[in-house]
Coordinates of C-alpha atoms in Angstrom, one line a residue:
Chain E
X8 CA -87.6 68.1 -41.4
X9 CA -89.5 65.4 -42.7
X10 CA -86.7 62.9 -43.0
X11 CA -85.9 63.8 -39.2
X12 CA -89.7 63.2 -37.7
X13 CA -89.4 60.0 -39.9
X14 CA -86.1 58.9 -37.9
X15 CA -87.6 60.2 -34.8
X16 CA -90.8 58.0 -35.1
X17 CA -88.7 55.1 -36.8
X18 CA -86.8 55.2 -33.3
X19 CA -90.2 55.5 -31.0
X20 CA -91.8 52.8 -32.9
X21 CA -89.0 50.1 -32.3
X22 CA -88.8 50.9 -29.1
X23 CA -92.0 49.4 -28.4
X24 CA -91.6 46.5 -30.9
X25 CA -90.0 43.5 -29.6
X26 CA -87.3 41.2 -31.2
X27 CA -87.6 37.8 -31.7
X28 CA -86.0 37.0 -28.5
X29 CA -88.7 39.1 -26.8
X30 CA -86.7 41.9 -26.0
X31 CA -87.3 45.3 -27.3
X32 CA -85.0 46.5 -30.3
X33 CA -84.4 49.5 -28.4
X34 CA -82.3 48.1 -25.9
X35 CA -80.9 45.2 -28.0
X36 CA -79.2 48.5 -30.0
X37 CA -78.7 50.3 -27.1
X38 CA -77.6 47.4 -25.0
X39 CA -75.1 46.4 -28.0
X40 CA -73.9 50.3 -28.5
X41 CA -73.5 50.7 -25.0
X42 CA -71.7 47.5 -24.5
X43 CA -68.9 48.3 -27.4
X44 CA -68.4 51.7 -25.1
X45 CA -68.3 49.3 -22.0
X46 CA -65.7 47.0 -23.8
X47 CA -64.0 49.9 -25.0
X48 CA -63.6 51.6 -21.7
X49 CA -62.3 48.3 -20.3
X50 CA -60.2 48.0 -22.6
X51 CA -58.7 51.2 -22.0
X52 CA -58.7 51.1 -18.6
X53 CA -56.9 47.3 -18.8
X54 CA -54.6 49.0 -21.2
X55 CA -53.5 51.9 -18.6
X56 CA -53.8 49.6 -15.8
X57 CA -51.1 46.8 -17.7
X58 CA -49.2 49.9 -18.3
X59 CA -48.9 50.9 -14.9
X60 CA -48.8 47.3 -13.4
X61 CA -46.4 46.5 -16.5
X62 CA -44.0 49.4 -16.4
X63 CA -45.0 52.0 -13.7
X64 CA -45.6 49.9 -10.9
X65 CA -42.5 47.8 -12.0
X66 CA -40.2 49.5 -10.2
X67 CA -41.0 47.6 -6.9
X68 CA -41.2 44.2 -9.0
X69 CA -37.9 45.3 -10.5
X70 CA -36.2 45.7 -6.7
X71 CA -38.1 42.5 -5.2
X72 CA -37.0 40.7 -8.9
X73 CA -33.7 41.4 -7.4
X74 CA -34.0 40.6 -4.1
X75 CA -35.3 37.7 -5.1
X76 CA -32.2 36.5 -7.4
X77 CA -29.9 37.5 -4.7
X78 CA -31.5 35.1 -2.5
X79 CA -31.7 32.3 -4.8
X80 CA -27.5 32.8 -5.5
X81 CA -27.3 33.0 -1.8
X82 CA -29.6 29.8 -1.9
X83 CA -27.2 28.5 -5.1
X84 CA -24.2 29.2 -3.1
X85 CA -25.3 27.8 0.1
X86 CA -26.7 24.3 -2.4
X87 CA -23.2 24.2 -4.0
X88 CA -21.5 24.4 -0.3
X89 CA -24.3 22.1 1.3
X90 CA -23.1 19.6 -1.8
X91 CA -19.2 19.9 -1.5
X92 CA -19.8 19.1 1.9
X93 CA -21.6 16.3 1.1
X94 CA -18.8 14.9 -1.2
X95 CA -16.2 15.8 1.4
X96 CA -17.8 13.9 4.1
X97 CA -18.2 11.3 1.7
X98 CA -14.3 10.8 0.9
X99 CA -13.8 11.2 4.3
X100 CA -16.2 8.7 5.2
X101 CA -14.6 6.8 2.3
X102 CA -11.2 7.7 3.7
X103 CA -12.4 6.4 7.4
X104 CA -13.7 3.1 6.0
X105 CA -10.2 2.4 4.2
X106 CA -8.5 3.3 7.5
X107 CA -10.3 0.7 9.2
X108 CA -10.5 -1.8 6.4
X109 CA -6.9 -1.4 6.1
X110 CA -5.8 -2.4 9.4
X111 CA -2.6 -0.1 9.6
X112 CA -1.6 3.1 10.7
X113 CA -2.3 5.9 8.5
X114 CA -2.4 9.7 8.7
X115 CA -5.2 11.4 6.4
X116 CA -3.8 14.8 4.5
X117 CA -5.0 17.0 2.1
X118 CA -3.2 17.7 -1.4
X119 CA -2.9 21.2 -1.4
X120 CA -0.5 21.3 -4.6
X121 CA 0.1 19.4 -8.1
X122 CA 3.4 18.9 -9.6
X123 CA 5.9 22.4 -10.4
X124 CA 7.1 20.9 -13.6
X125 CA 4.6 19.1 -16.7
X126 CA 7.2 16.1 -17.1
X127 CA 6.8 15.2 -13.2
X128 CA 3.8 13.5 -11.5
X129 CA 4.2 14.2 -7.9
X130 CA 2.1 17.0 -5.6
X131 CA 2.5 18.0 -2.0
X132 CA 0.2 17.5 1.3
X133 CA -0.8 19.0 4.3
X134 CA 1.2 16.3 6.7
X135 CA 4.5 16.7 7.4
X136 CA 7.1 15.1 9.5
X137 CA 5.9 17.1 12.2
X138 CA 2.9 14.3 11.8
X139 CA 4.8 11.3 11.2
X140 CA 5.3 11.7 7.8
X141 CA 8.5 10.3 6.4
X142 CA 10.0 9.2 3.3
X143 CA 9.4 6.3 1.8
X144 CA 5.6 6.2 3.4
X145 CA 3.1 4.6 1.1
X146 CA 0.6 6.9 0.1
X147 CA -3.5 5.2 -0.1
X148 CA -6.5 6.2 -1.2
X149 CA -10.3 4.9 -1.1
X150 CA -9.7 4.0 -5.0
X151 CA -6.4 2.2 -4.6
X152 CA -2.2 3.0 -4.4
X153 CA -2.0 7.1 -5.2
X154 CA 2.5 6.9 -4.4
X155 CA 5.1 7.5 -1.8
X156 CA 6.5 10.2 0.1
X157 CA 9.4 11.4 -1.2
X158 CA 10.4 14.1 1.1
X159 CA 8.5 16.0 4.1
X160 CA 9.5 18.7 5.7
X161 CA 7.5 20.0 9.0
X162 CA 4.3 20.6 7.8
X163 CA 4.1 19.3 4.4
X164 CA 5.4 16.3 2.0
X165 CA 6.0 15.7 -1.5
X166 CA 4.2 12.4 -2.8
X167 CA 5.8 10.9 -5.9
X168 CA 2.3 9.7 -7.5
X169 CA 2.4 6.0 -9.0
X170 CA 2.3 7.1 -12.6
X171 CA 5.5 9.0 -12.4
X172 CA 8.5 7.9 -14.6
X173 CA 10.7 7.1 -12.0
X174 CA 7.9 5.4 -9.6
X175 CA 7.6 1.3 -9.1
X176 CA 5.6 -1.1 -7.1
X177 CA 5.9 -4.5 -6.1
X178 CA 2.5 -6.0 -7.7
X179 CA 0.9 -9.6 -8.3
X180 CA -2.0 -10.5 -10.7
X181 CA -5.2 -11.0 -7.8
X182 CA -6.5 -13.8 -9.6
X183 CA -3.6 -16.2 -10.0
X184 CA -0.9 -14.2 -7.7
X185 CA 1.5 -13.7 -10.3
X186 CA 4.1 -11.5 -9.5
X187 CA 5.5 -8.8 -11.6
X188 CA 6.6 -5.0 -11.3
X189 CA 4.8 -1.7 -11.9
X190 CA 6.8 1.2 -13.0
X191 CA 5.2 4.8 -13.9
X192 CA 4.7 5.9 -17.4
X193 CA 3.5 9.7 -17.1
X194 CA -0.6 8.8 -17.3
X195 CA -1.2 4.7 -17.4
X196 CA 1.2 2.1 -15.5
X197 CA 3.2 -1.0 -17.1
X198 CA 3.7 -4.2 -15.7
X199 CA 7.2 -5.5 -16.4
X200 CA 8.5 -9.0 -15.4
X201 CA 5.5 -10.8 -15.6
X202 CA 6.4 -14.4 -16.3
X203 CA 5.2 -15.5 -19.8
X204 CA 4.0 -18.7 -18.5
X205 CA 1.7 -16.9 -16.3
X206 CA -2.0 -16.8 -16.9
X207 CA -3.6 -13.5 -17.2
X208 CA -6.4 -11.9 -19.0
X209 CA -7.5 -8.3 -19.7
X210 CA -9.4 -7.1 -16.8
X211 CA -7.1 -8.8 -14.1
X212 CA -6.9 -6.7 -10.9
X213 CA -3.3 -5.7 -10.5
X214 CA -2.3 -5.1 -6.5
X215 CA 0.6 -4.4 -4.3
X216 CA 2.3 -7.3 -3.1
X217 CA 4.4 -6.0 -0.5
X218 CA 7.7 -7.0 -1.5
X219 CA 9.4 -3.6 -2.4
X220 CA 8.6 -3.0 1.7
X221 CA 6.5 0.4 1.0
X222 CA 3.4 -0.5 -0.1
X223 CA 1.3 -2.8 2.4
X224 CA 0.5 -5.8 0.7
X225 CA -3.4 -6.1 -0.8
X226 CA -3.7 -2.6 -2.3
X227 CA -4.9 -2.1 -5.7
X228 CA -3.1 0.0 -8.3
X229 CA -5.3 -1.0 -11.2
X230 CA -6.4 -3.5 -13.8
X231 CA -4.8 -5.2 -16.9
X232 CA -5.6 -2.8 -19.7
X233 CA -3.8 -4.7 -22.7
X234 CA -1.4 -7.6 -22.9
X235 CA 1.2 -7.7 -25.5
X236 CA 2.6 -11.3 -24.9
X237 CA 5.3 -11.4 -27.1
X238 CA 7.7 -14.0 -27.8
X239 CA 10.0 -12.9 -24.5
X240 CA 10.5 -14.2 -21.2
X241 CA 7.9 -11.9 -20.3
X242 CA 4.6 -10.3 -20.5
X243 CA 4.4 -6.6 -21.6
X244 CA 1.1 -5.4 -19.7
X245 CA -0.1 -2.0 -19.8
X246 CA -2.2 -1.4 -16.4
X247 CA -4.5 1.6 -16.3
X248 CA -4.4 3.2 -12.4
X249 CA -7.5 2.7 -10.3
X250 CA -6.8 5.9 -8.9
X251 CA -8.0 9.2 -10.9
X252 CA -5.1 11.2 -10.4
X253 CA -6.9 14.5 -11.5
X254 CA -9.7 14.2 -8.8
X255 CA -7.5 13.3 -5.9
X256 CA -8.2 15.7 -2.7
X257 CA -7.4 13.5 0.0
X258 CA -5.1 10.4 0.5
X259 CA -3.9 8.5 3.8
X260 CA -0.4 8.0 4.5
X261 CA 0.7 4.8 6.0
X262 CA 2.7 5.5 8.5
X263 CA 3.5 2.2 9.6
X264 CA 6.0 -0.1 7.5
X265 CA 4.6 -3.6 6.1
X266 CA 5.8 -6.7 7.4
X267 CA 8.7 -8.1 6.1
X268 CA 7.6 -10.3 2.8
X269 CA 10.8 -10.8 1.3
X270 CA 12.0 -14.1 0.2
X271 CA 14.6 -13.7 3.1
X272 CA 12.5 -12.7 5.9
X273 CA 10.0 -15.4 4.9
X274 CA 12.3 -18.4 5.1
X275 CA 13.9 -16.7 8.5
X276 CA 10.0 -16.9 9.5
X277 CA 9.4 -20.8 8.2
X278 CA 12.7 -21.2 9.8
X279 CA 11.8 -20.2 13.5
X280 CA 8.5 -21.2 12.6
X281 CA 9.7 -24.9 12.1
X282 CA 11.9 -24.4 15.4
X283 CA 9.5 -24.4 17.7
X284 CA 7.2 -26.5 16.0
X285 CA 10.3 -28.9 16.5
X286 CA 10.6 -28.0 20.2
X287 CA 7.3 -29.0 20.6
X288 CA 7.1 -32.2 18.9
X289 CA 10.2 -33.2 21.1
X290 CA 8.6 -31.8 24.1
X291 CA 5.8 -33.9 23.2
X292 CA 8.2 -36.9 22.6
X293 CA 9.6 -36.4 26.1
X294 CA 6.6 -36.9 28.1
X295 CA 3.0 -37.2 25.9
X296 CA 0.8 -37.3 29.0
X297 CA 2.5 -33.4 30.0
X298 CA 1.4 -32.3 26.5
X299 CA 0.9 -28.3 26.6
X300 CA -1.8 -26.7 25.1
X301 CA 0.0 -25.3 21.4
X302 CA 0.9 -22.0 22.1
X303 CA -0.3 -18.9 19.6
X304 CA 1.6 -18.6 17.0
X305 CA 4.5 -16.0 17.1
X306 CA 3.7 -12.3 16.7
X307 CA 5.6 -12.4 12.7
X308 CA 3.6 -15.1 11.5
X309 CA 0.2 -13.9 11.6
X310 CA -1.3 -12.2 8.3
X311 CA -0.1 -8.7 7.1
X312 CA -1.9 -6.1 8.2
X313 CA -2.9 -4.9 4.8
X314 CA -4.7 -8.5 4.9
X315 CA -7.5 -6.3 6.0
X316 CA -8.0 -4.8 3.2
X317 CA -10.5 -6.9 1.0
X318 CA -8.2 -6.6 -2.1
X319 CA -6.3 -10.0 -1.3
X320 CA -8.3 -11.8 0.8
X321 CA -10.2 -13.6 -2.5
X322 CA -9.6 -13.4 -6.0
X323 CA -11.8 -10.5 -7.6
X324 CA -13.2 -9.7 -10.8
X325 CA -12.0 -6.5 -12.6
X326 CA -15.2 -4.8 -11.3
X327 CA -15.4 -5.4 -8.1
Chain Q
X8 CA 11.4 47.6 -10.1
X9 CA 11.4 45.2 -13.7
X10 CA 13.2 42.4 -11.5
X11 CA 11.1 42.3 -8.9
X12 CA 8.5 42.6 -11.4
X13 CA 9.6 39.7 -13.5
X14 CA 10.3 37.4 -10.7
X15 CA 6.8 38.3 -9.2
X16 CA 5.2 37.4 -12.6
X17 CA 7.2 33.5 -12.4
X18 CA 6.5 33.3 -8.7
X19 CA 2.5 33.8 -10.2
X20 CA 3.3 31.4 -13.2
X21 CA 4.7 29.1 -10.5
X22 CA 1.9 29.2 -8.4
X23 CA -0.9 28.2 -11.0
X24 CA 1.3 26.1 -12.5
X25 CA 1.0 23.3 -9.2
X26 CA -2.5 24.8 -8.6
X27 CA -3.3 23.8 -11.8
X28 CA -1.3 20.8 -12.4
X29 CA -3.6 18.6 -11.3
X30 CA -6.5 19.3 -14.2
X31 CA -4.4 18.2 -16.6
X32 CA -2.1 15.5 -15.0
X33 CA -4.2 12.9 -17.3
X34 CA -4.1 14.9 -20.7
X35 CA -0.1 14.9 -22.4
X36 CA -1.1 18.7 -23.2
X37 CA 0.1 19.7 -20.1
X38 CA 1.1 23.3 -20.2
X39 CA 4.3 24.7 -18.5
X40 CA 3.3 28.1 -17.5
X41 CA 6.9 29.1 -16.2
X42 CA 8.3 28.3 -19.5
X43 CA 5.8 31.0 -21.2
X44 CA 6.1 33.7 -18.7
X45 CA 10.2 33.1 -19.2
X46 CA 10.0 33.5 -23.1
X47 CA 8.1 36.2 -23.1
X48 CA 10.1 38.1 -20.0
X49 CA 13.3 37.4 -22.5
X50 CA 11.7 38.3 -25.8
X51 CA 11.0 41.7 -24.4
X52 CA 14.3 42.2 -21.7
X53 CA 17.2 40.5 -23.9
X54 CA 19.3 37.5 -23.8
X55 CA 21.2 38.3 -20.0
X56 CA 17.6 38.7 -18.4
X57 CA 16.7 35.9 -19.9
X58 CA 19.3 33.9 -19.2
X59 CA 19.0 35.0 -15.3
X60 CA 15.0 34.7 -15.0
X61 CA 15.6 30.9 -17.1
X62 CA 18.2 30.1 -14.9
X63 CA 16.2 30.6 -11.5
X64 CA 12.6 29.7 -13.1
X65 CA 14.3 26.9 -14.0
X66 CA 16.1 26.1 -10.7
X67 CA 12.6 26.7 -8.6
X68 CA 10.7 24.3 -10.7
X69 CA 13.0 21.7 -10.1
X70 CA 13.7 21.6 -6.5
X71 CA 9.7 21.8 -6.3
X72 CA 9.8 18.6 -8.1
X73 CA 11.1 15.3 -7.6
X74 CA 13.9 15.1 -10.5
X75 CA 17.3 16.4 -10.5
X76 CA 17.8 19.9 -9.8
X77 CA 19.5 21.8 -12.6
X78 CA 18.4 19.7 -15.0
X79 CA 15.1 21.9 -15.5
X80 CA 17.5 24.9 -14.9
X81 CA 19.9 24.3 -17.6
X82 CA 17.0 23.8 -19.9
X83 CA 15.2 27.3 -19.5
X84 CA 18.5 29.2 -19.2
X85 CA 19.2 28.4 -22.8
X86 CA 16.0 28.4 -23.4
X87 CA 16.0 32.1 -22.1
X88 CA 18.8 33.2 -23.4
X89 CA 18.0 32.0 -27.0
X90 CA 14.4 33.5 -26.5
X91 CA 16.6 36.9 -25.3
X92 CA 18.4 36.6 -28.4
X93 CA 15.6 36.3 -30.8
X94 CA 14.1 39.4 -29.0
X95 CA 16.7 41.3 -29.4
X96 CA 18.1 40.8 -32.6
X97 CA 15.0 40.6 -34.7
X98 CA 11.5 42.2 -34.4
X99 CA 9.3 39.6 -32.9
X100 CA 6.1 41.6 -32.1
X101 CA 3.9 39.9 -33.9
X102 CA 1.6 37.3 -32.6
X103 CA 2.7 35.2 -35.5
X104 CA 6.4 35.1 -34.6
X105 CA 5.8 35.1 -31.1
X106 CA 3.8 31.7 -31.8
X107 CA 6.8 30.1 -33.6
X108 CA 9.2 31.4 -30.8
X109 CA 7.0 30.3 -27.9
X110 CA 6.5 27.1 -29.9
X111 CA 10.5 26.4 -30.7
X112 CA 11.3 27.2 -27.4
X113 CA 9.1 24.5 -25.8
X114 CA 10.9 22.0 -28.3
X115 CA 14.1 23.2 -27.6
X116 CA 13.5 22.8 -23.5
X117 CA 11.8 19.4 -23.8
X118 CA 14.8 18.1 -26.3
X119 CA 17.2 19.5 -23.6
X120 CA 15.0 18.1 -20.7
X121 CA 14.4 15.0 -21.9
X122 CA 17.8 14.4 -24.0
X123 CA 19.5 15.1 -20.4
X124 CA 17.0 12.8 -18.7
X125 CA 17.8 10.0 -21.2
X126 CA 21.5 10.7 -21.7
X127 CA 21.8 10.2 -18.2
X128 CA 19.9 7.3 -17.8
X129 CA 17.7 8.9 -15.2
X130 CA 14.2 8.7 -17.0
X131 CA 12.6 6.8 -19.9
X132 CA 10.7 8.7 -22.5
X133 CA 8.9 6.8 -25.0
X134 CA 8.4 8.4 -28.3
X135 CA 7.6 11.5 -26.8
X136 CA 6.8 13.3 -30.0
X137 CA 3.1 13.8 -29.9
X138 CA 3.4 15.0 -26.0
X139 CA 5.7 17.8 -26.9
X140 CA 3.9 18.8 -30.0
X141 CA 0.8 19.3 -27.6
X142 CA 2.6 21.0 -25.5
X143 CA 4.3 23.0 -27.6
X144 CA 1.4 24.2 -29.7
X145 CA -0.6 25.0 -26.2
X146 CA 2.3 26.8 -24.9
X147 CA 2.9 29.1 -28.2
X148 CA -1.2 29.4 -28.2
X149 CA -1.4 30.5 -24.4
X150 CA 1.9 33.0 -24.8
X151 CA 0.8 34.6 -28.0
X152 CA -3.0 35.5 -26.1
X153 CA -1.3 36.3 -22.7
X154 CA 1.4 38.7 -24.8
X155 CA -1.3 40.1 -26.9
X156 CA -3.3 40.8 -23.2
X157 CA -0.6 42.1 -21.0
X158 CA 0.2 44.5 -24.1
X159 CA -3.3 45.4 -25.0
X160 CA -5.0 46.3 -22.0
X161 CA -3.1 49.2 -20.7
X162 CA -3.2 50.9 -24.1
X163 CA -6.7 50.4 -23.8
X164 CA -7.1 51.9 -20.2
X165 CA -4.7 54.6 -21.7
X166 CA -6.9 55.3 -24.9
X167 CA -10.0 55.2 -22.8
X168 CA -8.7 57.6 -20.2
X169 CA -8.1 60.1 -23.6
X170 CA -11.4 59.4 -24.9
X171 CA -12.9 60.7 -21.7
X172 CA -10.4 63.6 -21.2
X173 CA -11.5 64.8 -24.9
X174 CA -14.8 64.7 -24.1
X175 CA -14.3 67.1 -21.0

């Protein structure tokens, strides 16, 4: 009884003394009891409310969690489509460009299969004979010489790619025009029949030269890789393609033949060439106050078309 | 109904063989899908189906390329009919013996390919060794999985169908 109207007076008496902060003890102990209860009720209510904003009221989160994944795949898919036809109006805008540049008639297809057997390097496009394909047609793309036709049937053709065993090209060295032959050899391209006296360096920009009368003359197949000179007549050059093979999606197809370019058709040229250059000196001779204006030269002599493309109009470096 | 079966499987093989060519035209590990689904179509129907499905795989491929038909033919019909002969005569289950078969036959067809090719001056192929090796081991590792597939997964539809019938 005692102890208890001790407490009870204890409690009465602090209540009116203050603390050093000038507030009474009372509510400093009842302030701090009450605010443990406070933080202990907030703590219990944060603890049901995360539950039922982390669990319970998940369920709509969950669904608009979805939602929102499906739309960024939709977004993802539409990105990726957006991007692919961004790269296919670039080759094609690439593909355009060559056309033009090239100055020659070509028909743009689609590769819609690779080769049937591993040992072969061919594959088969949209364009068939039904669009002037025929074979024997050179075959071009943005990056340089991809092959020739080989067979075409209405709506499609079979391209023998450059790297094929049994594929060749007429090609010259850009730099110093030195003429040479490159067969297929399943992945890279060799360069037979290079003179040994010619110059050439690692690097060199190998392109067509027009003679074989498939490829127009100009193109580029690819660039000196190594040089095994030998003691031989000739140079033993292994040429690695310009084109990548594995990325091809889209080539042109030359539909018109290059100008002649043999040695024969070239001194039949300088021959009629020479004619009428004759005709005119003597028609000059005859009567040089009735000289005629010199008349444009004949239709065969002017440049090659594939003179348009920039490959042979000055030598190159292997970058370029 | 196992013909039609078997050609629809090359026809497949076929099919992703030119779809696919293209991805590893660079590589000299380039796989020949017919020659796998041939082997294995022998190793489990005998040397006179093999023979047969070599002989017209064989005959497809190479009209759908640019070399000499038959060539390709003549190759997987032996290659077929020795596959069908292994199969037959001894017990070739195992994914280890399947792996040398799938990987002997793919040396026998490129030593009949290319020896054909070369005897008849139609093709050069210089030391081809490491090519066919390539070839050969990814060929034996692709038939051995696709085997072990195809004759896994309906025992595995067929044990999980009994699993849930014993629990009913």
């Amino acid at each position: 009884m005692l102890a208890g109207a001790i407490v009870l007076h204890v409690i009465l008496i602090s209540a009116q003394v203050n603390t050093t902060a000038g507030i009474p003890f009372i509510q400093v102990v009842t302030f701090g009891a009450f605010s443990e209860l406070q933080r202990g009720t907030m703590k219990s209510v944060d603890g049901v409310r995360g539950l039922w904003s982390g669990y319970v009221a998940l369920r709509d989160v969950q669904s608009e969690n979805e939602s929102l994944k499906r739309e960024l795949q939709t977004l993802q898919v539409r990105l990726q489509e957006e991007r692919a036809q961004a790269q296919r109006s670039e080759n094609l805008s690439q593909l355009l460009d060559l056309r033009e540049r090239a100055g020659v008639e070509t028909v743009a297809a689609e590769i819609i299969a690779g080769p049937a057997s591993v040992e072969f390097r061919d594959m088969t496009i949209d364009k068939g004979s039904a669009d002037g394909v025929a074979p024997d047609m050179a075959v071009i793309s943005p990056a340089g010489v991809v092959g020739r036709v080989i067979l075409s049937s209405p709506r499609a053709a079979r391209v023998q790619m450059l790297i094929d065993r049994n594929a060749a090209a007429g090609a010259m060295i850009e730099r110093t025009r030195a003429q040479g032959l490159v067969v297929g050899q399943g992945a890279t391209l060799r360069m037979d029949y290079v003179s040994g006296t010619a110059e050439i360096e690692q690097g060199d920009l190998i392109v067509t030269s027009g003679i074989d009368k498939i490829y127009p003359k100009g193109f580029v197949i690819g660039t000196v890789e190594a040089i095994d000179r030998g003691t031989g007549t000739y140079h033993a050059i292994t040429v690695r393609p310009s084109v990548d093979f594995s990325r091809l999606e889209e080539v042109l197809v030359v539909t018109t033949p290059p100008l002649a370019t043999t040695a024969a058709d070239i001194a039949v040229e300088a021959t009629a060439i020479a004619a009428k250059q004759l005709q005119q000196e003597m028609a000059r001779n005859v009567s040089p106050a009735n000289a005629t204006p010199r008349s444009p030269p004949p239709a065969r002599t002017r440049v090659p078309a594939s003179t348009g493309s920039p490959t042979n109009r000055t030598p190159r470096g292997p970058g370029e | 109904m196992k013909i039609v079966a078997a050609l629809a499987a090359l026809a497949i093989a076929l099919a992703l063989q030119t779809t696919l060519g293209s991805l590893v035209i660079r590589g000299t590990a380039a796989l020949d899908l017919v020659l796998i689904v041939v082997v294995y179509l022998a190793l489990i129907t005998g040397p006179i189906t093999g023979l047969l499905l070599g002989s017209v795989a064989g005959l497809v491929q190479d009209s759908l390329s640019s070399g000499i038909i038959g060539i390709g033919g003549l190759a997987k019909t032996i290659v077929g009919f020795v596959a069908g002969v292994l199969g037959s005569q001894f017990i070739v289950a195992a994914p280890l013996s399947r792996f040398v078969v799938f990987l002997l036959a793919t040396v026998v067809h490129a030593t009949v390919f290319m020896g054909l090719y070369t005897l008849l001056d139609l093709r050069q192929f210089d030391t081809p060794y490491a090519a066919v090796l390539s070839q050969a081991v990814g060929n034996a590792f692709l038939g051995v999985v696709g085997a072990q597939l195809i004759e896994l997964l309906p025992g595995l539809r067929d044990r999980r169908k009994a699993r849930r019938m014993s629990r009913h």
